[in-house]
Every structure is written in C-alpha cells, then in structure tokens.
Amino acid sequence: MDKPVSLTNDIFWVGVNDHKTELFEAIWPLPHGVSYNAYLIRDVKTAVIDAVKNDFAETYLSGIREVLGGKPLDYLIINHMEPDHSGAVGKLLETYPQMRIVGNARTAEFLLHFYGIGRNVTVIKDNDTLALGRHTIRFLLAPMVHWPETMLSYEEQANILFSGDAFGGFGALDAGIFDDEVDVHFFEDETRRYFSNIVGKYSAMVQKAIARLAGLDIAVVASTHGPVYRRNPRHIIELYSSWSRYKTQEGVVVVCASMYGNTRRMADALARGLSEENVREIRAHDVSTTHLSFIINDIWRFKGIVFAAPTYNGRLFPLMESVVEFLENENIKNHVVGLIECHAWSGGALPVMEAFAEKSGLEVIRPVISARCSPTEAEFNACRALAANMAQALRLPVA
Ligand code: FEO
C-alpha cells in the first residue's frame, strides 16, 4: 500500500513499503518488511518531511506529485540522514530544483559527504520555526537518536510530532498506517526489536529527547518507520521511555549454543526447572539457528538471561561471543544472569561470560555451572538450583 494517505485535510503520508530488503542495515532480518514513512504538508508553502530509500524513489515521487497536484514543492525537511531515508533526496531535488532542504548543521555535512549536495540548504538551529501558512513547524534537535544530526519536527497546529526514527519500528504498513488500523501487538514486538537492535545503545539520548516532549501537546506521533500513532500517541512514547530505561518484565531468555547436545541438555534442564518454579515467560533460543536480532529483542523484554555455551578454541563459542559483545556494546543493564558452560579439556567460555557480566554490572545468579564433556547428575541438580534462585531473583527489584 504505497498510495498517499491523509492525516488531516492538508497533511499526508507519502511513504513506501519495503518487502525487498532482507536485512536492514545489512544485519537485521525483515521477515515482515519495513516502511519508510515520509509526510507532505500542503499549505501556502508546501513541505515534505523526510525522504525514502533510493530504490523506492519513483513510488515516493509519484505520491508527492499526486498530493501536490501541480503545486511546486518549497521545502524538504530532513529529520534524519541515514540513507534509508535520505537516499531519494537527490531525485527529489532534480524533480523540484527550487526546493530548499531544511536541516541542522550536521544534516548539511551529511548531505555534502553522502550526495555532494551543498546547494539549496537552509540550516536551522534548535527551536527554530518554519512558517508554511496555516502550519508552523518547530525543530527540536535530538542528537544521537541514533545519529548526530537526528531531530524532531513538531507541527504546532495539528500537534503532530514528526519524530524521525524515534518511536519507529520494523514491519511494513501493508494495509492500515494508523495505530487504530493495525494489529498494535504485532507492531509492539517489531518496534521493540527495532529499538533494541538499533536505538538501544543510545538509550540515554532517547531519554533526553523524551524529556523535551514533556510540555508539548502531542496528538499524533508520526515516525519514519511503522505505524502513525493517532489513537494513543502517548503509548508509543511510554514504550520507548520504558525500553530506554531498561525496564524489564518477569521472564527468562535461555540463550544456548551446543555442538553435540551436551550443553543443550543442561539448558533444557534449567528451562524445565524454571517452569517448575512457576516462571511462565521463558524464551529459548539457539544462537546457531536464531538471528541475534530476535534474541536481543527478547533480552530487552525479560529480566532474566541464561547463557549456556561450550568452550571453543579456548574461548566462548563464537556465535555466543557475538551475542555478549553486542549486549556489552549496547550497555545492557538491569538483568540477572545465569551462566552454564561445557568443555572437553580446557575451559575458556566461562571467563568470557563472567567478564561480560561484571563489566555490564549484571548480577550473576548462583550456582555458575561448568561441566566436563557431558553433564552428570551433579550438573543437572545445579541447573535445578540455578532455576530456583533465578525464579526468586526475578521477583525481587534489581539490585
Ligand atoms: Fe531509519 Fe536511522 O534510519
């Protein structure tokens, strides 16, 4: 569904849906696609807010032409320069050579370095406004959500927050575009996956941006990915607020790697133990078959994590090492962790996992379990003890 959709009688969604790209940023799977949302305000002056990925420029331009109906385009406001949004800027400028491109000083740098565009650029500062006629846009700089030039554009008459990537998520908008037209539970999961994969590292900056919204009357949140929130705009802001404060719910993610099934048997015993302890939200992932994206999404949701992995080449199994490295790089907080390892002759997995937990300030729940070659009854008993202690820790406030 790539036809323009009205937000009001003179503000339109002119975005596109991408079902072609398999990996967003060449990393993150898109089993349900993604939308690149752009918007158009048709006033005395006309303004498009954000562009789309270059591959979809023709669809984007055709939506803009349809809404403008022969009027010129006066402005392109750029909230974010990552090429999934800025890719079509050059073609838009070719089509409307008189158009001014509006962004901040960092936006101007990226325009030059990505596309060699140095003309037609109007540089705004934080809190500047742009009057279009009936509509005025106020610019709120929000650096590092999640690039240095990121900003929000607030439309002051209809109280629409054009938020760039902030409050966005994965999932194409194939039918409805509004939160009252789509399955919000599906989009909540895809939005947390987007947040945890891409924006989570910049949680402190997300908090700063959200703090700036406190005094604003926001009727609609219109981001660059995922649904437009008009029924419950505060809900998506609250979700981002909660995720960026690393708030979690009761549950455990069991992340396992196992070459010959020995570590797997311990992970299974642990998971069964958790179930017997009345933990109802348990997600088991195998790092060899589940993409990091989905593991990180669940970790962002649940308070408990159990890492169960073998030693490989004297270190942690490589696919598990990439999980813990990513979490450390994201500054993961507020979790309790269980550690299980299996080795044949020399250990090596456990010190890597312990160092990660210590650096990240995560509480390690006892016992830490280490098996040689194949778990014995002693290790299975330890798994049950770990499950009991983990269940108890889940129900306590994080230390
Ligand atoms: Fe949707 Fe950061 O680009």
Coordinates of C-alpha atoms and ligand atoms in Angstrom, one line a residue:
M1 CA 0.0 0.0 0.0
D2 CA 2.1 2.9 -1.3
K3 CA -0.7 5.4 -2.1
P4 CA -0.8 8.7 -0.1
V5 CA -3.0 8.6 3.0
S6 CA -4.5 11.7 4.7
L7 CA -3.5 12.5 8.3
T8 CA -5.6 15.7 8.1
N9 CA -7.1 17.6 5.1
D10 CA -3.7 19.1 4.2
I11 CA -1.2 16.7 5.8
F12 CA -0.4 13.4 4.1
W13 CA 1.6 10.2 4.5
V14 CA 3.7 9.8 1.3
G15 CA 5.8 6.8 2.4
V16 CA 6.7 3.5 0.9
N17 CA 6.9 -0.1 2.0
D18 CA 9.9 -2.3 1.5
H19 CA 9.4 -6.0 1.1
K20 CA 12.6 -6.5 -0.9
T21 CA 15.3 -5.8 1.6
E22 CA 16.1 -9.0 3.5
L23 CA 18.5 -7.4 6.1
F24 CA 18.0 -3.9 7.3
E25 CA 21.4 -2.2 7.6
A26 CA 22.7 -5.4 6.1
I27 CA 22.3 -7.0 9.6
W28 CA 18.7 -7.2 10.9
P29 CA 16.2 -9.5 9.3
L30 CA 13.0 -8.1 7.9
P31 CA 10.5 -11.0 7.7
H32 CA 7.6 -8.6 7.7
G33 CA 9.2 -5.8 5.7
V34 CA 9.7 -2.2 6.8
S35 CA 8.1 1.1 5.9
Y36 CA 10.0 4.3 5.1
N37 CA 7.5 7.0 6.2
A38 CA 7.5 10.4 4.7
Y39 CA 4.9 13.2 5.0
L40 CA 3.7 16.1 3.0
I41 CA 2.1 19.4 4.2
R42 CA 0.1 21.2 1.5
D43 CA -0.2 24.8 2.7
V44 CA 0.6 28.2 1.2
K45 CA 4.1 26.8 1.2
T46 CA 4.5 23.1 0.7
A47 CA 6.9 20.9 2.7
V48 CA 7.8 17.2 2.5
I49 CA 9.2 15.8 5.7
D50 CA 11.9 13.1 5.2
A51 CA 12.6 11.1 2.1
V52 CA 12.9 7.3 1.5
K53 CA 15.5 4.7 0.4
N54 CA 16.7 5.3 -3.1
D55 CA 15.2 2.1 -4.5
F56 CA 11.8 3.4 -3.8
A57 CA 12.2 7.0 -5.1
E58 CA 9.8 6.6 -8.0
T59 CA 6.9 5.5 -5.8
Y60 CA 7.7 8.3 -3.3
L61 CA 7.9 10.9 -6.1
S62 CA 4.6 9.7 -7.6
G63 CA 2.8 10.1 -4.2
I64 CA 4.3 13.6 -3.8
R65 CA 3.1 14.6 -7.4
E66 CA -0.3 13.2 -6.7
V67 CA -0.8 15.3 -3.5
L68 CA 0.8 18.4 -4.8
G69 CA -1.4 18.3 -7.9
G70 CA 0.9 20.6 -9.9
K71 CA 1.9 22.9 -7.0
P72 CA 5.6 23.4 -6.5
L73 CA 7.5 21.9 -3.6
D74 CA 9.0 24.5 -1.4
Y75 CA 10.8 22.6 1.3
L76 CA 12.2 19.2 2.2
I77 CA 12.7 18.9 6.0
I78 CA 15.2 16.2 6.9
N79 CA 14.9 14.8 10.4
H80 CA 17.5 12.0 9.7
M81 CA 20.2 11.4 7.1
E82 CA 20.7 7.6 7.2
P83 CA 20.3 6.5 3.6
D84 CA 17.1 4.5 4.3
H85 CA 15.6 8.0 4.4
S86 CA 17.9 10.3 2.5
G87 CA 18.5 8.0 -0.5
A88 CA 15.9 9.7 -2.6
V89 CA 16.9 13.3 -1.7
G90 CA 18.9 13.7 -5.0
K91 CA 16.0 12.6 -7.2
L92 CA 13.6 14.9 -5.3
L93 CA 15.9 17.8 -5.8
E94 CA 16.2 17.0 -9.5
T95 CA 12.4 17.0 -9.7
Y96 CA 12.0 20.2 -7.7
P97 CA 15.2 22.2 -8.3
Q98 CA 13.8 25.3 -6.4
M99 CA 13.1 23.3 -3.3
R100 CA 15.0 24.3 -0.1
I101 CA 16.4 21.5 2.0
V102 CA 16.0 22.2 5.7
G103 CA 18.1 20.6 8.4
N104 CA 20.7 21.3 11.0
A105 CA 24.5 21.9 10.6
R106 CA 25.2 18.1 10.9
T107 CA 22.5 17.4 8.3
A108 CA 24.3 19.8 5.9
E109 CA 27.6 17.9 6.5
F110 CA 26.0 14.6 5.7
L111 CA 24.2 16.0 2.6
L112 CA 27.6 17.0 1.2
H113 CA 29.5 13.9 2.1
F114 CA 26.9 11.3 1.1
Y115 CA 25.5 13.0 -2.0
G116 CA 27.7 16.1 -2.8
I117 CA 24.6 18.3 -2.2
G118 CA 25.7 21.7 -1.0
R119 CA 23.2 24.0 -2.6
N120 CA 19.6 24.9 -1.6
V121 CA 20.4 24.0 2.0
T122 CA 18.8 26.1 4.9
V123 CA 20.5 25.4 8.2
I124 CA 18.2 25.7 11.2
K125 CA 19.1 25.6 14.9
D126 CA 17.3 24.0 17.9
N127 CA 13.9 25.5 18.5
D128 CA 13.8 27.5 15.2
T129 CA 10.5 27.5 13.4
L130 CA 9.4 27.4 9.8
A131 CA 6.1 29.0 8.8
L132 CA 4.2 27.4 5.9
G133 CA 0.9 29.4 6.1
R134 CA -1.6 27.8 8.4
H135 CA 1.1 25.4 9.7
T136 CA 4.3 26.1 11.6
I137 CA 7.0 23.6 12.2
R138 CA 9.2 23.8 15.3
F139 CA 12.6 21.9 15.1
L140 CA 13.8 20.1 18.2
L141 CA 17.4 18.8 17.8
A142 CA 17.8 15.3 19.3
P143 CA 21.4 14.3 18.6
M144 CA 22.4 10.7 18.7
V145 CA 18.9 9.2 18.5
H146 CA 20.7 7.4 16.9
W147 CA 22.9 9.6 14.6
P148 CA 24.4 13.1 15.3
E149 CA 22.0 15.0 13.1
T150 CA 18.8 13.4 14.3
M151 CA 16.0 15.9 15.1
L152 CA 12.2 16.0 15.6
S153 CA 9.8 18.4 13.8
Y154 CA 6.7 19.4 15.7
E155 CA 3.8 20.8 13.7
E156 CA 2.1 23.3 16.1
Q157 CA -1.4 23.5 14.7
A158 CA -2.4 19.8 14.4
N159 CA 0.1 18.9 17.1
I160 CA 1.8 16.3 15.0
L161 CA 5.3 15.1 16.1
F162 CA 7.3 14.1 13.0
S163 CA 9.9 12.2 15.0
G164 CA 12.3 10.6 12.6
D165 CA 13.5 7.1 13.7
A166 CA 12.4 7.9 17.3
F167 CA 9.2 5.8 18.1
G168 CA 9.7 3.8 14.9
G169 CA 9.7 0.1 14.4
F170 CA 10.0 -2.7 11.8
G171 CA 7.0 -4.1 9.9
A172 CA 5.6 -2.8 6.6
L173 CA 2.3 -0.9 6.6
D174 CA 0.6 -3.1 4.0
A175 CA -3.0 -2.1 4.7
G176 CA -3.5 0.5 7.5
I177 CA -1.0 3.1 8.5
F178 CA -2.6 4.3 11.8
D179 CA -2.4 2.6 15.2
D180 CA -6.2 2.2 15.1
E181 CA -6.0 0.4 11.8
V182 CA -3.3 -2.2 12.5
D183 CA -2.6 -5.0 15.0
V184 CA -0.7 -3.0 17.6
H185 CA 0.6 -6.1 19.4
F186 CA 2.3 -7.3 16.3
F187 CA 3.9 -3.8 15.8
E188 CA 4.8 -3.5 19.5
D189 CA 7.0 -6.6 19.2
E190 CA 8.5 -5.4 15.9
T191 CA 9.0 -2.0 17.4
R192 CA 10.9 -3.3 20.4
R193 CA 13.0 -5.4 18.0
Y194 CA 13.9 -2.2 16.1
F195 CA 14.6 -0.3 19.3
S196 CA 16.7 -3.0 20.9
N197 CA 18.7 -3.7 17.7
I198 CA 19.3 -0.2 16.5
V199 CA 18.5 2.5 19.0
G200 CA 19.0 0.8 22.4
K201 CA 22.7 1.8 22.6
Y202 CA 21.6 5.4 22.6
S203 CA 19.0 5.0 25.4
A204 CA 20.3 8.0 27.4
M205 CA 19.8 10.2 24.3
V206 CA 16.3 8.8 23.8
Q207 CA 15.6 9.8 27.4
K208 CA 16.8 13.3 26.8
A209 CA 14.7 13.6 23.7
I210 CA 11.6 12.3 25.6
A211 CA 12.2 14.8 28.4
R212 CA 12.0 17.6 25.8
L213 CA 8.5 16.5 24.8
A214 CA 7.1 16.9 28.3
G215 CA 5.4 20.2 27.7
L216 CA 4.2 19.5 24.2
D217 CA 0.6 18.7 23.3
I218 CA 1.1 15.7 21.0
A219 CA -2.0 14.5 19.1
V220 CA -0.1 12.3 16.6
V221 CA 3.3 10.6 16.6
A222 CA 4.5 10.2 13.0
S223 CA 7.9 8.5 12.8
T224 CA 9.8 7.3 9.8
H225 CA 9.1 3.6 10.4
G226 CA 6.0 1.7 11.4
P227 CA 2.5 3.0 12.4
V228 CA 1.4 6.5 12.8
Y229 CA 0.0 6.8 16.4
R230 CA -3.1 8.9 16.5
R231 CA -5.4 6.9 18.8
N232 CA -2.8 6.6 21.5
P233 CA 0.3 8.7 20.8
R234 CA 1.5 8.6 24.4
H235 CA 1.6 4.8 24.4
I236 CA 4.5 4.6 21.9
I237 CA 6.3 7.4 23.8
E238 CA 5.8 5.4 27.0
L239 CA 7.1 2.2 25.4
Y240 CA 10.3 4.0 24.2
S241 CA 10.6 5.6 27.6
S242 CA 10.4 2.2 29.4
W243 CA 12.8 0.4 27.0
S244 CA 15.3 3.2 27.2
R245 CA 15.3 2.9 31.0
Y246 CA 16.0 -0.8 30.6
K247 CA 12.7 -1.7 32.3
T248 CA 12.0 -5.4 32.0
Q249 CA 9.3 -7.9 33.0
E250 CA 9.4 -11.2 34.8
G251 CA 10.7 -13.9 32.4
V252 CA 13.9 -15.6 31.3
V253 CA 15.6 -15.8 27.9
V254 CA 17.6 -19.0 27.7
V255 CA 20.3 -18.5 25.1
C256 CA 22.0 -21.7 24.2
A257 CA 24.8 -22.9 21.9
S258 CA 25.5 -26.6 21.7
M259 CA 27.7 -28.6 19.3
Y260 CA 26.8 -32.1 20.3
G261 CA 23.8 -31.7 22.6
N262 CA 25.6 -31.7 26.0
T263 CA 25.2 -28.0 26.7
R264 CA 21.7 -28.3 25.3
R265 CA 20.7 -30.9 27.9
M266 CA 21.7 -28.5 30.7
A267 CA 19.9 -25.6 29.1
D268 CA 16.8 -27.8 28.8
A269 CA 17.1 -28.9 32.5
L270 CA 17.4 -25.3 33.5
A271 CA 14.3 -24.3 31.4
R272 CA 12.3 -27.1 32.9
G273 CA 13.3 -26.1 36.4
L274 CA 12.2 -22.5 35.7
S275 CA 8.8 -23.8 34.6
E276 CA 8.5 -25.9 37.8
E277 CA 9.3 -22.7 39.7
N278 CA 6.2 -21.1 38.0
V279 CA 8.1 -18.8 35.6
R280 CA 5.6 -18.5 32.8
E281 CA 7.6 -16.4 30.3
I282 CA 10.5 -18.5 29.1
R283 CA 12.1 -17.9 25.7
A284 CA 14.6 -20.5 24.5
H285 CA 16.9 -19.5 21.6
D286 CA 19.7 -21.4 19.9
V287 CA 22.3 -19.0 18.7
S288 CA 23.1 -21.2 15.8
T289 CA 19.6 -21.1 14.4
T290 CA 18.0 -17.9 15.7
H291 CA 19.3 -14.5 14.5
L292 CA 20.8 -12.2 17.1
S293 CA 18.0 -9.7 16.3
F294 CA 15.3 -11.8 17.9
I295 CA 17.5 -12.8 20.8
I296 CA 18.2 -9.2 21.6
N297 CA 14.5 -8.3 21.3
D298 CA 13.6 -10.9 24.0
I299 CA 16.5 -9.9 26.2
W300 CA 15.3 -6.3 26.1
R301 CA 11.9 -7.6 27.3
F302 CA 12.7 -10.0 30.1
K303 CA 14.7 -9.6 33.3
G304 CA 16.5 -13.0 33.3
I305 CA 19.1 -14.3 30.9
V306 CA 20.8 -17.6 31.0
F307 CA 23.8 -18.1 28.7
A308 CA 24.6 -21.8 28.1
A309 CA 27.6 -22.4 25.8
P310 CA 30.6 -24.6 25.1
T311 CA 34.2 -23.6 25.1
Y312 CA 35.5 -23.3 21.5
N313 CA 39.2 -22.7 20.7
G314 CA 39.8 -21.9 24.3
R315 CA 37.2 -19.2 24.4
L316 CA 33.4 -18.7 24.3
F317 CA 31.6 -20.4 21.4
P318 CA 31.9 -17.7 18.7
L319 CA 28.2 -17.1 18.0
M320 CA 27.6 -16.7 21.7
E321 CA 30.5 -14.4 22.0
S322 CA 28.9 -12.2 19.3
V323 CA 25.7 -12.0 21.5
V324 CA 27.5 -10.9 24.6
E325 CA 29.7 -8.5 22.7
F326 CA 26.7 -6.9 21.2
L327 CA 25.0 -6.6 24.6
E328 CA 28.1 -5.1 26.1
N329 CA 28.3 -2.6 23.3
E330 CA 24.7 -1.7 23.9
N331 CA 25.4 -1.0 27.6
I332 CA 22.8 -3.6 28.7
K333 CA 21.6 -3.0 32.3
N334 CA 19.1 -4.3 34.9
H335 CA 19.3 -8.0 34.2
V336 CA 20.1 -11.0 36.3
V337 CA 22.1 -13.7 34.5
G338 CA 22.8 -17.4 34.8
L339 CA 26.0 -19.0 33.3
I340 CA 26.4 -22.5 32.1
E341 CA 29.4 -23.9 30.2
C342 CA 30.6 -27.2 28.9
H343 CA 34.2 -28.0 27.9
A344 CA 36.1 -31.1 26.9
W345 CA 39.7 -30.4 28.0
S346 CA 40.4 -26.8 28.8
G347 CA 37.8 -24.3 29.8
G348 CA 37.6 -20.8 28.4
A349 CA 33.9 -20.0 27.8
L350 CA 33.1 -19.2 31.4
P351 CA 35.7 -16.4 32.0
V352 CA 34.4 -14.5 28.9
M353 CA 30.8 -14.7 30.1
E354 CA 31.8 -13.7 33.7
A355 CA 33.9 -10.8 32.4
F356 CA 30.9 -9.6 30.4
A357 CA 28.5 -9.8 33.4
E358 CA 31.0 -8.0 35.6
K359 CA 31.7 -5.2 33.0
S360 CA 28.0 -4.7 32.4
G361 CA 27.2 -4.7 36.1
L362 CA 24.7 -7.7 35.8
E363 CA 24.0 -9.8 38.9
V364 CA 25.2 -13.4 38.4
I365 CA 22.8 -15.9 39.9
R366 CA 24.4 -18.9 41.6
P367 CA 25.5 -21.6 41.0
V368 CA 27.6 -21.0 38.0
I369 CA 27.7 -24.3 36.2
S370 CA 30.7 -25.9 34.4
A371 CA 30.6 -29.5 33.0
R372 CA 33.3 -31.5 31.5
C373 CA 32.4 -33.3 28.3
S374 CA 29.0 -34.4 29.4
P375 CA 26.8 -33.3 32.3
T376 CA 26.4 -35.6 35.2
E377 CA 23.6 -35.7 37.8
A378 CA 25.6 -33.1 39.8
E379 CA 25.3 -30.6 37.0
F380 CA 21.6 -31.3 36.4
N381 CA 21.0 -30.7 40.1
A382 CA 22.9 -27.5 39.8
C383 CA 20.7 -26.5 36.9
R384 CA 17.6 -27.0 39.1
A385 CA 19.2 -25.0 41.9
L386 CA 20.0 -22.2 39.4
A387 CA 16.4 -22.2 38.2
A388 CA 15.1 -21.9 41.7
N389 CA 17.5 -19.0 42.5
M390 CA 16.8 -17.3 39.2
A391 CA 13.0 -17.5 39.8
Q392 CA 13.5 -15.9 43.2
A393 CA 15.7 -13.1 41.7
L394 CA 13.1 -12.3 39.0
R395 CA 10.6 -11.4 41.7
L396 CA 13.0 -9.0 43.5
P397 CA 13.8 -5.5 42.4
V398 CA 17.1 -5.4 40.5
A399 CA 20.0 -4.7 42.9
Ligands
FEO1 FE1 15.6 4.6 9.6 FE2 18.4 5.5 11.3 O1 17.4 5.2 9.8

